[in-house]
Short mmCIF file of C-alpha atoms in Angstrom, two decimals:
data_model
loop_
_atom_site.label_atom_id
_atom_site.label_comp_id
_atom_site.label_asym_id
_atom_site.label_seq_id
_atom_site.Cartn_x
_atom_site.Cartn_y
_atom_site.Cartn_z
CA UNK R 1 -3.57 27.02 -13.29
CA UNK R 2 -1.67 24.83 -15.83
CA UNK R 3 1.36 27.67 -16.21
CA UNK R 4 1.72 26.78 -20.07
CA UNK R 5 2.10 23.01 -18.92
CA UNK R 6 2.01 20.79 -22.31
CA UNK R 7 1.11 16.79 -22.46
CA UNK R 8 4.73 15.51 -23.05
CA UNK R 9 5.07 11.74 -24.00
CA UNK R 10 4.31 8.92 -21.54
CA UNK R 11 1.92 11.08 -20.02
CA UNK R 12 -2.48 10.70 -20.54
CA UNK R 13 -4.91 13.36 -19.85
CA UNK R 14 -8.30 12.88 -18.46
CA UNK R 15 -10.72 13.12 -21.15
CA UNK R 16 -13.05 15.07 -19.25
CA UNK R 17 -11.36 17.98 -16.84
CA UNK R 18 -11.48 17.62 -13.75
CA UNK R 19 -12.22 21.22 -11.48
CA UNK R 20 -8.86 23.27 -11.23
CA UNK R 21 -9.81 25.14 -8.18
CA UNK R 22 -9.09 24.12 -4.49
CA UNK R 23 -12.29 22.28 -4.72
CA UNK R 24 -11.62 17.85 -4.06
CA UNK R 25 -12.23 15.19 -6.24
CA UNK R 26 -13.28 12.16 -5.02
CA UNK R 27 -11.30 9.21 -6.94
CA UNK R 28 -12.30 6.70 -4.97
CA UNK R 29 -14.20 5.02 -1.88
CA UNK R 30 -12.71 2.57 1.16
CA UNK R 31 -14.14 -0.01 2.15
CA UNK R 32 -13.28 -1.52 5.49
CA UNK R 33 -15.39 -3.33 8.20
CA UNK R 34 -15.75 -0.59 10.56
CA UNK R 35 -19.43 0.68 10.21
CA UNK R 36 -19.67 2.97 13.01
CA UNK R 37 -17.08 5.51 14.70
CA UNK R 38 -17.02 3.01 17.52
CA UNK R 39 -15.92 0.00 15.69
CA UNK R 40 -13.16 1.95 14.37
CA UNK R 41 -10.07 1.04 16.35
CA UNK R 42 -7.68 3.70 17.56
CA UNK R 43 -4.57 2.74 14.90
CA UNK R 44 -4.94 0.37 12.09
CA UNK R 45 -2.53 -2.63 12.62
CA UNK R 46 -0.65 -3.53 9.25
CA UNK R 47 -0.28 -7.03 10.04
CA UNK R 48 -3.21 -8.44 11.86
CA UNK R 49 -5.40 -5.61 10.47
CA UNK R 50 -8.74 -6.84 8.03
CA UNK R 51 -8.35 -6.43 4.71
CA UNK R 52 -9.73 -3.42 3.09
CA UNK R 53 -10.27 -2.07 -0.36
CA UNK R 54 -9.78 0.86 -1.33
CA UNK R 55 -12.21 0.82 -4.85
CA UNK R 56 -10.68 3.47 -7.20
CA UNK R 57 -12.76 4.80 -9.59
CA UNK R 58 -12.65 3.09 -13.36
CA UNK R 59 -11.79 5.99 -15.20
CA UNK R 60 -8.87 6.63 -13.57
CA UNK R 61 -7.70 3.23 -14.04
CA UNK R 62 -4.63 4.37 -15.87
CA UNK R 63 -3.29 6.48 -13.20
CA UNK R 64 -2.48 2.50 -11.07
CA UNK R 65 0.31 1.23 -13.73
CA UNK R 66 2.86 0.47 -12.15
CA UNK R 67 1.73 1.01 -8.21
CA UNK R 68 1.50 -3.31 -8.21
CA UNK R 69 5.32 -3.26 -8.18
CA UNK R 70 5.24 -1.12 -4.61
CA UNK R 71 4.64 -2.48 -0.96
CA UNK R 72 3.05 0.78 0.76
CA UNK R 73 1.23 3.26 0.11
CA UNK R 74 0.07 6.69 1.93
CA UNK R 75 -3.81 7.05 1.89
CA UNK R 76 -5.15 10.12 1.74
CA UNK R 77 -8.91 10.33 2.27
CA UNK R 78 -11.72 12.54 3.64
CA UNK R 79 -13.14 12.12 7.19
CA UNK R 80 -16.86 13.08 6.19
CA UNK R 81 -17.91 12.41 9.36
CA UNK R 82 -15.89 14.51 11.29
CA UNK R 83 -16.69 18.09 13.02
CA UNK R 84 -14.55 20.61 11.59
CA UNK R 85 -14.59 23.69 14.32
CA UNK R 86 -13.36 22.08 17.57
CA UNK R 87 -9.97 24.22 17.53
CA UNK R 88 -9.37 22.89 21.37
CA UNK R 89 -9.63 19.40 22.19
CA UNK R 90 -9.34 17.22 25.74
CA UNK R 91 -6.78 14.52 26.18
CA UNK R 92 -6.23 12.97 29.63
CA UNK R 93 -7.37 16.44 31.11
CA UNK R 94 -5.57 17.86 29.68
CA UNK R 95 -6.58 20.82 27.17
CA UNK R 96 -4.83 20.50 23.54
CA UNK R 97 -4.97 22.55 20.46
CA UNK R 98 -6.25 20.37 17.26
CA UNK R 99 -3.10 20.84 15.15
CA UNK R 100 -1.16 19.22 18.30
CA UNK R 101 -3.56 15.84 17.96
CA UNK R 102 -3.44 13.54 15.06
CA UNK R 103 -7.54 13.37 16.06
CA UNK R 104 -9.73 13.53 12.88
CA UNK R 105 -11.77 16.29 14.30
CA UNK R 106 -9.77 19.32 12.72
CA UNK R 107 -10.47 22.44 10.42
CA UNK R 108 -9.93 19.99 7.08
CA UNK R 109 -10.50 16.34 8.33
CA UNK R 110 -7.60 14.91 5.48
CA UNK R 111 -6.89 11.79 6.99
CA UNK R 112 -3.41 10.49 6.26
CA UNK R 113 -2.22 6.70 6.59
CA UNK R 114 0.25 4.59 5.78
CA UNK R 115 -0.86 1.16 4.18
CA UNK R 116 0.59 -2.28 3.32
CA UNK R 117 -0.57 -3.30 -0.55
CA UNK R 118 -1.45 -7.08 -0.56
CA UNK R 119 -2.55 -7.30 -3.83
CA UNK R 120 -4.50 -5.63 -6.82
CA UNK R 121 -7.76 -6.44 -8.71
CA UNK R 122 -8.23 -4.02 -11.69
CA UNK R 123 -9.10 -0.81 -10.15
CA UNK R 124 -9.39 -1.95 -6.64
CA UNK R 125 -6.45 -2.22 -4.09
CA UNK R 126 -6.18 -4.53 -1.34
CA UNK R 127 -4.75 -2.85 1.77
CA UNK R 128 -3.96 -3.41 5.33
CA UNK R 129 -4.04 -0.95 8.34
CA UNK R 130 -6.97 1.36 7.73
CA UNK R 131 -8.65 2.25 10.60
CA UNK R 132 -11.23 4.52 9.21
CA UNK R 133 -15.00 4.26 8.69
CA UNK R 134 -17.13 1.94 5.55
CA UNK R 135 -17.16 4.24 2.54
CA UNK R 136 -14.79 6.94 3.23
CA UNK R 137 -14.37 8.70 0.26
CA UNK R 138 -10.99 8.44 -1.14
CA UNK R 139 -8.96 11.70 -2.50
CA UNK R 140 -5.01 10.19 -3.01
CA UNK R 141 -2.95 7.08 -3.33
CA UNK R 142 0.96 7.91 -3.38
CA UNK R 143 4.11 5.90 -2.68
CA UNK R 144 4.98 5.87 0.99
CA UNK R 145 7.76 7.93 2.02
CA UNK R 146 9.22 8.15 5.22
CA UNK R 147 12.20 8.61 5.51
CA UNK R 148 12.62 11.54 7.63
CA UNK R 149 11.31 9.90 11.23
CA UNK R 150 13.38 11.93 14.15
CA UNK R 151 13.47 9.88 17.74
CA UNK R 152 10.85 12.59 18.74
CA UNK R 153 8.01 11.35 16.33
CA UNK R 154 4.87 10.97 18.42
CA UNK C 1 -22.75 15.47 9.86
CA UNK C 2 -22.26 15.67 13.25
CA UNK C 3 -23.94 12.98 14.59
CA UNK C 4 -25.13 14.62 17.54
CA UNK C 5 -21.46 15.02 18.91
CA UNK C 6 -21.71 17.84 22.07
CA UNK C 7 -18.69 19.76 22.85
CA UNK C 8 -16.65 18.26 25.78
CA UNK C 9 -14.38 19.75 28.62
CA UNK C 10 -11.30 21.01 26.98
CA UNK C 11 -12.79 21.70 24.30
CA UNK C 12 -12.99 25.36 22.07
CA UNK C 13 -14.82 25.82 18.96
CA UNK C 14 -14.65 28.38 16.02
CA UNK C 15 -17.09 31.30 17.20
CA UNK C 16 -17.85 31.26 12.94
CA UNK C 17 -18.55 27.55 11.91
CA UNK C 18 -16.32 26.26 9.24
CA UNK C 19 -18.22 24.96 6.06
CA UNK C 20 -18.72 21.13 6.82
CA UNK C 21 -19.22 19.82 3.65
CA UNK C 22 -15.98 18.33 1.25
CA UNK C 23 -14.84 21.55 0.53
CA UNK C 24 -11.28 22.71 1.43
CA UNK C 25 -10.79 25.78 4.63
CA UNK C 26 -7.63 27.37 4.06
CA UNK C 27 -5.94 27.69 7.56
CA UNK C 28 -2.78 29.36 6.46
CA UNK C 29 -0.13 30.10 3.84
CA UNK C 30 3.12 28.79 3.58
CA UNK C 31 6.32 31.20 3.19
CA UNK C 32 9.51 29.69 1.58
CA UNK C 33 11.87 31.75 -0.44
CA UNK C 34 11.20 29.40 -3.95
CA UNK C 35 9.53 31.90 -6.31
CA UNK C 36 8.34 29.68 -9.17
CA UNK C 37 8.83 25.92 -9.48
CA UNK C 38 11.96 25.74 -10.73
CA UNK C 39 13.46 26.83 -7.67
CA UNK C 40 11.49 24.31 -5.92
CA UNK C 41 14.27 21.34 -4.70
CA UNK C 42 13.07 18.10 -5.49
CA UNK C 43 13.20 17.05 -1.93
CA UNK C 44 13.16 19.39 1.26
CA UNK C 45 16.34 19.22 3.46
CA UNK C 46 15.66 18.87 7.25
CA UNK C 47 19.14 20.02 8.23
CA UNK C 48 20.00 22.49 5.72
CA UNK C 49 17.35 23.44 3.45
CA UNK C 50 16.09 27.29 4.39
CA UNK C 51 14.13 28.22 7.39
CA UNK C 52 10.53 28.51 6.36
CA UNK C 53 7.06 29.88 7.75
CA UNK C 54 3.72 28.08 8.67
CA UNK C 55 1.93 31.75 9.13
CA UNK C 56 -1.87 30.70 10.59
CA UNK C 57 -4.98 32.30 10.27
CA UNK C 58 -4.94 34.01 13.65
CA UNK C 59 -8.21 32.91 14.23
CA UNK C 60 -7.11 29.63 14.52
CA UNK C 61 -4.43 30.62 17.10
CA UNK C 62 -6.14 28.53 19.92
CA UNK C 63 -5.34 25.48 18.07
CA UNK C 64 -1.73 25.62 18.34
CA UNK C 65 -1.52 25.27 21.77
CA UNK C 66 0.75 22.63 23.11
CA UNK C 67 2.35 22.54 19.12
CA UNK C 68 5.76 23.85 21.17
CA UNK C 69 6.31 20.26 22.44
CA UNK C 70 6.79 18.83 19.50
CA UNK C 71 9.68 18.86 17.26
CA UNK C 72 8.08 16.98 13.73
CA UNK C 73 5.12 17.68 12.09
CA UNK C 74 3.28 16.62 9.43
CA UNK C 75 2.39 19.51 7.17
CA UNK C 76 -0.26 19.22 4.47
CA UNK C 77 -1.06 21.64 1.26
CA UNK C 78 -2.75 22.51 -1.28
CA UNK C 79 -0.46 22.36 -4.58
CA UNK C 80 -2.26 25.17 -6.05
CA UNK C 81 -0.34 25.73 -9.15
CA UNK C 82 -0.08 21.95 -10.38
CA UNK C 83 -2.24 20.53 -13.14
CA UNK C 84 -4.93 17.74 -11.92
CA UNK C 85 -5.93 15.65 -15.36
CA UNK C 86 -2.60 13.74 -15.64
CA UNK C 87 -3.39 10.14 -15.31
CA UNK C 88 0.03 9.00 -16.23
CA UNK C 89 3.83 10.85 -16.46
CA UNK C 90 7.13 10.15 -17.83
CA UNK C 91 9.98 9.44 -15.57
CA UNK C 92 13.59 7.87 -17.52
CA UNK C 93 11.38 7.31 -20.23
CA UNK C 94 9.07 5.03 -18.87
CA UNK C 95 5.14 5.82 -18.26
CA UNK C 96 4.00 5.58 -14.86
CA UNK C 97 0.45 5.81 -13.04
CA UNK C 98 0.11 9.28 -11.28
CA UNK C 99 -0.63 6.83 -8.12
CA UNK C 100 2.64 5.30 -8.56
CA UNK C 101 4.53 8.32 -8.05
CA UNK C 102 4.51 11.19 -5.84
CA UNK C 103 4.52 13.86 -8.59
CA UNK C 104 2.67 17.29 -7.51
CA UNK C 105 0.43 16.67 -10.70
CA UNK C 106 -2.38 14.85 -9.30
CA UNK C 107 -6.32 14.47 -9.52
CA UNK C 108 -6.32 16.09 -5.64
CA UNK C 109 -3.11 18.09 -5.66
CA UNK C 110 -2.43 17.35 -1.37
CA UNK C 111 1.15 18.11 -0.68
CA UNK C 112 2.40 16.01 2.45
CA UNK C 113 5.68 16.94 3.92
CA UNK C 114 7.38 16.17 7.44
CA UNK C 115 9.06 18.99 8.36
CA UNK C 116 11.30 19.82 11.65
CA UNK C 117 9.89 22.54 13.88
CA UNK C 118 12.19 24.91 15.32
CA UNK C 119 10.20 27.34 17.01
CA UNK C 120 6.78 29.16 17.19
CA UNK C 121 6.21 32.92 17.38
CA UNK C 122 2.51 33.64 17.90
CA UNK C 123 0.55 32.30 15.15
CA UNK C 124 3.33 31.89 12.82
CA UNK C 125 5.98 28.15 12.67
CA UNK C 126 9.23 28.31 11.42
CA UNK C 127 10.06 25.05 10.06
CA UNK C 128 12.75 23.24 7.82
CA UNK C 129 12.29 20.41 4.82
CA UNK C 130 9.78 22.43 2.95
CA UNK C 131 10.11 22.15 -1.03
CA UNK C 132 7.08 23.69 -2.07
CA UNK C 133 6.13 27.15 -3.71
CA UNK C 134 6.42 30.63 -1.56
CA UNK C 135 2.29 31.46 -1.14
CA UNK C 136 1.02 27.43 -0.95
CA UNK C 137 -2.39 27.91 1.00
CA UNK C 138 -1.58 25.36 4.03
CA UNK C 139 -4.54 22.94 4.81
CA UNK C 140 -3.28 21.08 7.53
CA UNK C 141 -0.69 20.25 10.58
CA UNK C 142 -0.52 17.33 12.59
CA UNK C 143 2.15 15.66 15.20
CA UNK C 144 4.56 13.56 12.42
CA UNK C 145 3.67 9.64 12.66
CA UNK C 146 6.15 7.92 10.57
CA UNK C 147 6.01 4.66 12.54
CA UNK C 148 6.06 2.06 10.54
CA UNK C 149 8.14 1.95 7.05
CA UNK C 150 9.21 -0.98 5.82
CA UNK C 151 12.41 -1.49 3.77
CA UNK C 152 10.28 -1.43 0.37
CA UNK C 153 9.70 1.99 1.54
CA UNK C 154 10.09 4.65 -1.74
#
Protein backbone atom coordinates (compact mmCIF):
# COMPACT_ATOMS: atom_id res chain seq x y z
CA UNK A 1 0.00 0.00 0.00
CA UNK A 2 1.77 3.33 -0.81
CA UNK A 3 -1.20 5.53 1.13
CA UNK A 4 -0.84 8.42 -1.59
CA UNK A 5 3.03 8.38 -0.77
CA UNK A 6 4.78 10.77 -3.54
CA UNK A 7 8.75 10.65 -4.57
CA UNK A 8 9.82 13.88 -2.72
CA UNK A 9 13.42 15.18 -3.51
CA UNK A 10 16.57 13.33 -2.40
CA UNK A 11 14.71 10.30 -2.66
CA UNK A 12 15.16 7.38 -5.99
CA UNK A 13 12.69 4.81 -6.87
CA UNK A 14 13.47 1.41 -8.12
CA UNK A 15 12.94 1.33 -11.70
CA UNK A 16 11.34 -1.87 -11.66
CA UNK A 17 8.72 -2.51 -8.51
CA UNK A 18 9.50 -4.57 -6.32
CA UNK A 19 6.26 -7.01 -4.83
CA UNK A 20 4.16 -4.88 -2.26
CA UNK A 21 2.74 -7.79 -0.45
CA UNK A 22 4.23 -9.54 2.69
CA UNK A 23 6.12 -11.58 0.26
CA UNK A 24 10.57 -11.02 0.84
CA UNK A 25 12.93 -9.75 -1.40
CA UNK A 26 16.14 -11.00 -1.43
CA UNK A 27 18.74 -7.93 -1.79
CA UNK A 28 21.52 -9.68 -1.17
CA UNK A 29 23.66 -12.93 -0.26
CA UNK A 30 26.44 -13.52 2.80
CA UNK A 31 29.18 -14.95 2.39
CA UNK A 32 31.09 -16.32 5.33
CA UNK A 33 33.32 -19.46 5.81
CA UNK A 34 30.93 -21.57 7.56
CA UNK A 35 29.74 -24.24 4.96
CA UNK A 36 27.86 -26.51 7.08
CA UNK A 37 25.48 -25.96 10.25
CA UNK A 38 28.34 -27.47 12.19
CA UNK A 39 31.04 -25.11 11.32
CA UNK A 40 28.84 -22.40 12.31
CA UNK A 41 29.91 -21.27 15.75
CA UNK A 42 27.36 -20.56 18.46
CA UNK A 43 27.86 -16.39 18.45
CA UNK A 44 29.84 -14.57 15.91
CA UNK A 45 32.81 -12.77 17.66
CA UNK A 46 33.19 -9.06 16.32
CA UNK A 47 36.74 -8.91 16.88
CA UNK A 48 38.48 -12.14 16.19
CA UNK A 49 35.56 -13.19 13.92
CA UNK A 50 36.56 -13.96 9.79
CA UNK A 51 35.69 -11.55 7.61
CA UNK A 52 32.54 -11.87 5.73
CA UNK A 53 30.76 -10.18 2.90
CA UNK A 54 27.71 -9.51 2.74
CA UNK A 55 27.35 -9.03 -1.49
CA UNK A 56 24.37 -6.65 -2.03
CA UNK A 57 22.80 -6.80 -5.08
CA UNK A 58 23.98 -4.07 -7.96
CA UNK A 59 20.84 -2.55 -8.54
CA UNK A 60 20.32 -1.50 -5.33
CA UNK A 61 23.59 0.07 -5.18
CA UNK A 62 22.12 3.44 -4.43
CA UNK A 63 20.35 2.47 -1.39
CA UNK A 64 24.54 2.13 0.42
CA UNK A 65 25.36 6.10 0.18
CA UNK A 66 26.25 7.07 2.99
CA UNK A 67 26.27 3.59 5.22
CA UNK A 68 30.56 3.90 4.73
CA UNK A 69 30.39 6.74 7.27
CA UNK A 70 28.75 4.12 10.06
CA UNK A 71 30.61 1.44 12.28
CA UNK A 72 27.66 -1.24 12.77
CA UNK A 73 25.18 -2.45 11.28
CA UNK A 74 22.06 -4.90 12.15
CA UNK A 75 21.82 -7.82 9.58
CA UNK A 76 18.80 -9.08 8.83
CA UNK A 77 18.79 -12.27 6.76
CA UNK A 78 16.87 -15.52 6.10
CA UNK A 79 17.81 -18.85 7.77
CA UNK A 80 16.84 -21.09 4.65
CA UNK A 81 17.97 -23.87 6.27
CA UNK A 82 16.08 -23.85 9.21
CA UNK A 83 12.79 -25.98 10.26
CA UNK A 84 10.04 -23.73 10.81
CA UNK A 85 7.35 -25.88 13.06
CA UNK A 86 9.34 -26.90 16.17
CA UNK A 87 7.11 -24.57 18.56
CA UNK A 88 8.92 -26.47 21.72
CA UNK A 89 12.50 -26.82 21.87
CA UNK A 90 15.12 -28.66 24.54
CA UNK A 91 17.77 -26.72 26.34
CA UNK A 92 19.76 -28.39 29.16
CA UNK A 93 16.55 -30.60 29.78
CA UNK A 94 14.90 -28.48 30.02
CA UNK A 95 11.66 -27.93 27.72
CA UNK A 96 11.43 -24.22 26.14
CA UNK A 97 9.00 -22.54 23.92
CA UNK A 98 10.77 -21.17 20.51
CA UNK A 99 9.92 -17.48 21.04
CA UNK A 100 11.88 -17.90 24.55
CA UNK A 101 15.26 -19.10 22.45
CA UNK A 102 17.15 -16.86 20.17
CA UNK A 103 17.58 -20.57 18.19
CA UNK A 104 17.06 -20.16 14.39
CA UNK A 105 14.59 -22.92 14.32
CA UNK A 106 11.31 -20.73 14.70
CA UNK A 107 7.93 -20.11 12.77
CA UNK A 108 9.90 -17.25 10.44
CA UNK A 109 13.70 -18.08 10.71
CA UNK A 110 14.64 -13.90 10.38
CA UNK A 111 17.90 -13.99 11.73
CA UNK A 112 18.99 -10.76 13.39
CA UNK A 113 22.75 -9.66 14.11
CA UNK A 114 24.65 -7.04 14.97
CA UNK A 115 27.87 -6.45 12.77
CA UNK A 116 31.11 -4.41 12.81
CA UNK A 117 31.64 -2.64 9.08
CA UNK A 118 35.41 -2.87 8.19
CA UNK A 119 35.23 -1.54 5.00
CA UNK A 120 33.23 -1.24 1.61
CA UNK A 121 33.88 -2.36 -2.01
CA UNK A 122 31.11 -1.05 -4.36
CA UNK A 123 28.16 -3.06 -3.53
CA UNK A 124 29.77 -5.44 -1.19
CA UNK A 125 30.29 -4.87 2.64
CA UNK A 126 32.93 -6.20 4.69
CA UNK A 127 31.64 -7.34 8.09
CA UNK A 128 32.65 -9.00 11.22
CA UNK A 129 30.61 -11.30 13.61
CA UNK A 130 28.34 -13.36 11.40
CA UNK A 131 27.90 -16.60 12.50
CA UNK A 132 25.54 -17.88 9.94
CA UNK A 133 25.85 -20.33 7.05
CA UNK A 134 27.80 -19.63 3.10
CA UNK A 135 25.12 -17.94 1.02
CA UNK A 136 22.46 -16.92 3.32
CA UNK A 137 20.31 -14.86 1.52
CA UNK A 138 20.27 -11.39 2.68
CA UNK A 139 16.79 -9.35 3.27
CA UNK A 140 18.10 -5.88 5.38
CA UNK A 141 21.07 -3.78 6.25
CA UNK A 142 20.11 -0.90 8.87
CA UNK A 143 22.09 1.22 11.31
CA UNK A 144 22.58 -0.52 14.62
CA UNK A 145 20.59 0.67 17.40
CA UNK A 146 20.76 -0.34 20.77
CA UNK A 147 20.25 1.64 22.99
CA UNK A 148 17.61 0.25 25.07
CA UNK A 149 19.77 -2.90 26.77
CA UNK A 150 18.08 -3.47 30.48
CA UNK A 151 20.59 -5.51 33.05
CA UNK A 152 18.12 -8.44 32.28
CA UNK A 153 19.12 -8.85 28.51
CA UNK A 154 19.87 -12.53 27.97
CA UNK B 1 15.15 -28.17 3.69
CA UNK B 2 15.39 -30.04 6.56
CA UNK B 3 18.29 -31.87 6.23
CA UNK B 4 17.10 -34.87 7.78
CA UNK B 5 16.77 -33.05 11.26
CA UNK B 6 14.41 -35.62 13.67
CA UNK B 7 12.51 -34.07 16.41
CA UNK B 8 14.33 -34.29 19.82
CA UNK B 9 13.16 -34.61 23.56
CA UNK B 10 11.60 -31.37 24.48
CA UNK B 11 10.60 -30.81 21.54
CA UNK B 12 6.68 -29.92 20.04
CA UNK B 13 5.87 -29.32 16.55
CA UNK B 14 2.94 -27.56 14.67
CA UNK B 15 0.28 -30.50 14.17
CA UNK B 16 -0.23 -28.28 10.49
CA UNK B 17 3.33 -27.72 8.95
CA UNK B 18 4.18 -24.16 8.33
CA UNK B 19 5.10 -23.36 4.60
CA UNK B 20 9.01 -23.80 4.53
CA UNK B 21 9.90 -21.96 1.73
CA UNK B 22 10.95 -17.80 1.96
CA UNK B 23 7.63 -16.84 2.44
CA UNK B 24 6.49 -14.88 5.55
CA UNK B 25 3.86 -16.95 8.51
CA UNK B 26 2.11 -14.39 10.29
CA UNK B 27 2.20 -15.44 14.05
CA UNK B 28 0.31 -12.53 15.45
CA UNK B 29 -0.87 -8.93 15.30
CA UNK B 30 0.29 -6.17 17.15
CA UNK B 31 -2.25 -3.79 19.17
CA UNK B 32 -1.07 -0.18 19.95
CA UNK B 33 -3.46 2.68 20.17
CA UNK B 34 -1.58 4.73 16.92
CA UNK B 35 -4.32 4.73 14.25
CA UNK B 36 -2.46 5.96 11.16
CA UNK B 37 1.21 6.94 10.95
CA UNK B 38 1.11 10.13 12.07
CA UNK B 39 0.39 9.14 15.43
CA UNK B 40 3.19 6.80 15.23
CA UNK B 41 6.21 8.43 17.74
CA UNK B 42 9.34 8.41 16.10
CA UNK B 43 10.86 6.30 18.76
CA UNK B 44 8.97 3.93 21.30
CA UNK B 45 9.33 4.89 25.03
CA UNK B 46 10.21 1.95 27.38
CA UNK B 47 9.10 3.79 30.51
CA UNK B 48 6.28 5.80 29.40
CA UNK B 49 5.11 5.18 26.03
CA UNK B 50 1.48 3.19 26.21
CA UNK B 51 1.02 -0.34 27.23
CA UNK B 52 0.70 -2.40 24.10
CA UNK B 53 -0.36 -6.06 22.96
CA UNK B 54 1.66 -8.96 21.29
CA UNK B 55 -1.85 -11.01 20.74
CA UNK B 56 -0.50 -14.69 19.24
CA UNK B 57 -2.03 -17.01 17.08
CA UNK B 58 -3.26 -19.37 19.76
CA UNK B 59 -2.00 -22.08 17.95
CA UNK B 60 1.25 -21.07 18.63
CA UNK B 61 0.53 -20.85 22.41
CA UNK B 62 3.03 -23.74 23.21
CA UNK B 63 5.78 -21.59 22.12
CA UNK B 64 5.57 -19.07 24.71
CA UNK B 65 6.37 -21.12 27.39
CA UNK B 66 9.09 -19.99 29.67
CA UNK B 67 8.59 -16.18 27.74
CA UNK B 68 7.46 -15.10 31.63
CA UNK B 69 11.17 -15.11 32.65
CA UNK B 70 12.17 -12.68 30.67
CA UNK B 71 11.76 -9.06 30.90
CA UNK B 72 13.19 -7.75 27.07
CA UNK B 73 12.38 -8.97 23.94
CA UNK B 74 13.13 -8.50 20.66
CA UNK B 75 9.99 -8.01 18.61
CA UNK B 76 10.00 -8.21 14.82
CA UNK B 77 7.20 -6.99 12.10
CA UNK B 78 6.05 -6.71 9.15
CA UNK B 79 5.68 -2.81 8.19
CA UNK B 80 2.76 -3.53 6.12
CA UNK B 81 1.73 -0.13 5.12
CA UNK B 82 5.30 1.30 4.07
CA UNK B 83 6.40 1.63 0.47
CA UNK B 84 9.42 -0.87 -0.61
CA UNK B 85 11.06 0.86 -4.01
CA UNK B 86 12.80 3.76 -2.17
CA UNK B 87 16.44 3.35 -2.74
CA UNK B 88 17.33 6.65 -1.25
CA UNK B 89 15.35 9.44 1.23
CA UNK B 90 15.76 12.89 2.34
CA UNK B 91 16.67 13.63 5.85
CA UNK B 92 17.85 17.79 6.65
CA UNK B 93 18.11 17.96 3.13
CA UNK B 94 20.63 15.59 2.43
CA UNK B 95 20.05 12.16 0.35
CA UNK B 96 20.78 9.11 2.12
CA UNK B 97 20.91 5.24 1.15
CA UNK B 98 17.72 3.45 2.52
CA UNK B 99 20.60 1.11 4.19
CA UNK B 100 21.94 4.02 5.91
CA UNK B 101 18.96 4.76 7.78
CA UNK B 102 16.42 2.99 9.64
CA UNK B 103 13.41 4.49 7.80
CA UNK B 104 10.21 2.00 7.66
CA UNK B 105 10.47 2.48 3.75
CA UNK B 106 12.55 -0.34 2.80
CA UNK B 107 13.02 -3.11 0.00
CA UNK B 108 11.94 -5.81 3.02
CA UNK B 109 9.85 -3.62 5.29
CA UNK B 110 11.14 -5.82 8.88
CA UNK B 111 10.36 -3.68 11.82
CA UNK B 112 12.82 -4.54 14.82
CA UNK B 113 12.00 -3.14 18.15
CA UNK B 114 13.18 -4.08 21.84
CA UNK B 115 10.45 -3.74 23.86
CA UNK B 116 10.00 -4.29 27.87
CA UNK B 117 7.64 -7.10 28.82
CA UNK B 118 5.42 -6.58 31.60
CA UNK B 119 3.30 -9.46 31.74
CA UNK B 120 1.63 -12.34 29.76
CA UNK B 121 -2.05 -13.31 29.83
CA UNK B 122 -2.57 -16.51 27.82
CA UNK B 123 -1.55 -16.04 24.37
CA UNK B 124 -1.54 -12.39 24.44
CA UNK B 125 2.05 -9.88 25.77
CA UNK B 126 1.62 -6.64 27.00
CA UNK B 127 4.64 -4.77 26.28
CA UNK B 128 6.05 -1.09 26.24
CA UNK B 129 8.47 0.84 23.47
CA UNK B 130 6.29 -0.05 20.57
CA UNK B 131 6.03 2.82 17.80
CA UNK B 132 4.46 1.05 15.14
CA UNK B 133 0.84 1.02 13.57
CA UNK B 134 -2.32 -0.56 15.64
CA UNK B 135 -2.96 -4.02 13.29
CA UNK B 136 1.10 -4.64 12.28
CA UNK B 137 0.99 -8.52 11.52
CA UNK B 138 3.90 -9.60 14.11
CA UNK B 139 6.50 -12.06 12.55
CA UNK B 140 8.66 -12.68 15.25
CA UNK B 141 9.81 -12.64 19.18
CA UNK B 142 12.96 -13.49 20.56
CA UNK B 143 14.89 -13.00 24.14
CA UNK B 144 16.52 -9.14 23.48
CA UNK B 145 20.46 -9.53 22.77
CA UNK B 146 21.80 -6.11 22.71
CA UNK B 147 25.30 -7.13 23.83
CA UNK B 148 27.61 -5.49 22.16
CA UNK B 149 27.18 -1.65 20.93
CA UNK B 150 29.88 0.28 20.48
CA UNK B 151 30.01 4.07 21.02
CA UNK B 152 29.56 4.69 17.08
CA UNK B 153 26.35 3.11 17.85
CA UNK B 154 23.27 5.24 15.87
Amino acid sequence: MHHGDKTRPGETELDAALPQGASLQIIGTIRTPFATRDDCPKRGDPENGPLCQLQIDPRLAPALEGIDALEALDVVYWLHAARRDLLTQSRGGARRGTFSLRSPLRPNPIGLSPVRLLRREGTVLYVRRLDCLDGTPLLDIKPLRCQWSPAGDT
